[in-house]
Coordinates of C-alpha atoms in Angstrom, one line a residue:
X26 CA -24.2 55.1 401.0
X27 CA -27.1 56.6 399.0
X28 CA -28.4 54.0 396.6
X29 CA -27.3 51.4 393.9
X30 CA -24.5 52.8 392.0
X31 CA -23.2 55.6 394.6
X32 CA -19.6 54.4 394.4
X33 CA -19.2 55.1 391.0
X34 CA -20.8 58.7 391.2
X35 CA -18.0 61.1 390.5
X36 CA -18.2 64.6 390.6
X37 CA -15.6 67.6 389.4
X38 CA -15.4 70.8 391.2
X39 CA -15.2 74.1 389.3
X40 CA -14.0 77.1 391.1
X41 CA -15.3 80.2 388.8
X42 CA -14.9 83.8 389.1
X43 CA -18.2 86.0 388.3
X44 CA -17.3 86.5 384.6
X45 CA -16.7 82.6 384.4
X46 CA -19.8 81.7 386.6
X47 CA -22.1 84.1 384.4
X48 CA -20.7 82.3 380.8
X49 CA -21.4 79.1 382.5
X50 CA -25.0 80.1 383.2
X51 CA -25.3 81.2 379.6
X52 CA -24.2 78.2 378.2
X53 CA -26.5 76.2 380.5
X54 CA -29.4 78.3 379.6
X55 CA -28.5 78.1 375.7
X56 CA -31.8 77.5 373.7
X57 CA -29.6 74.5 372.1
X58 CA -30.7 72.4 375.5
X59 CA -34.0 71.2 376.0
X60 CA -36.2 72.2 378.5
X61 CA -37.2 70.2 381.4
X62 CA -40.7 69.4 380.9
X63 CA -42.9 66.7 382.2
X64 CA -41.6 63.9 380.3
X65 CA -38.0 64.5 380.6
X66 CA -38.6 64.7 384.4
X67 CA -40.3 61.2 384.4
X68 CA -37.1 60.1 382.5
X69 CA -34.9 61.8 384.9
X70 CA -36.3 60.6 388.1
X71 CA -35.8 56.7 387.0
X72 CA -32.8 55.2 389.0
X73 CA -30.0 54.9 386.6
X74 CA -26.2 54.1 386.8
X75 CA -23.8 56.3 385.0
X76 CA -26.3 58.9 383.7
X77 CA -24.3 61.5 381.9
X78 CA -24.5 65.4 382.9
X79 CA -27.5 67.0 381.1
X80 CA -28.1 70.7 380.9
X81 CA -31.5 72.0 380.5
X82 CA -32.3 75.4 379.0
X83 CA -35.3 76.4 380.9
X84 CA -38.3 74.5 382.8
X85 CA -41.6 73.9 382.0
X86 CA -44.3 76.5 383.2
X87 CA -45.8 74.8 386.4
X88 CA -43.7 71.6 386.4
X89 CA -42.5 72.6 390.1
X90 CA -46.1 72.9 391.1
X91 CA -46.5 69.1 389.6
X92 CA -43.5 67.6 391.3
X93 CA -44.7 69.1 394.7
X94 CA -48.3 67.6 394.3
X95 CA -47.2 64.4 392.7
X96 CA -49.2 64.8 389.2
X97 CA -46.1 64.8 387.1
X98 CA -47.6 61.7 385.3
X99 CA -50.3 62.9 382.8
X100 CA -53.9 62.2 384.2
X101 CA -53.1 62.2 387.7
X102 CA -54.9 64.6 389.7
X103 CA -52.7 66.8 391.9
X104 CA -53.0 66.9 395.5
X105 CA -53.8 70.3 396.1
X106 CA -56.8 69.6 393.9
X107 CA -57.7 66.5 395.6
X108 CA -57.3 68.3 399.2
X109 CA -59.8 70.9 397.7
X110 CA -62.2 68.4 396.6
X111 CA -62.1 66.8 400.1
X112 CA -62.5 69.9 401.8
X113 CA -65.3 70.8 399.6
X114 CA -66.8 67.2 400.3
X115 CA -66.6 67.5 404.0
X116 CA -68.2 70.8 403.7
X117 CA -71.2 69.4 402.0
X118 CA -71.6 66.3 404.5
X119 CA -71.7 68.6 407.4
X120 CA -74.4 70.8 405.9
X121 CA -76.5 67.2 405.0
X122 CA -75.9 66.3 408.7
X123 CA -77.2 69.2 410.1
X124 CA -80.4 69.3 407.9

């Protein structure tokens, strides 16, 4: 079991030779397919049932960083930046304590 709607998930397998695979990749990377950006990712991460297959022709620069650092939502500080700030504050606290 993998969540609500799991039993309705059906997947087709397409075995392709190298040429067929390369043609499929070209189709998916087509400029007519939207780019996966922050806004589209936030919609995609919502729980759905029966969502149709969607192809993305590319990925927004820095999207992986935003996902990894939990800051895809606008105006959210990224975890790596928060850790950097915490490290800086800790160093300042030690310096202040020592003086």
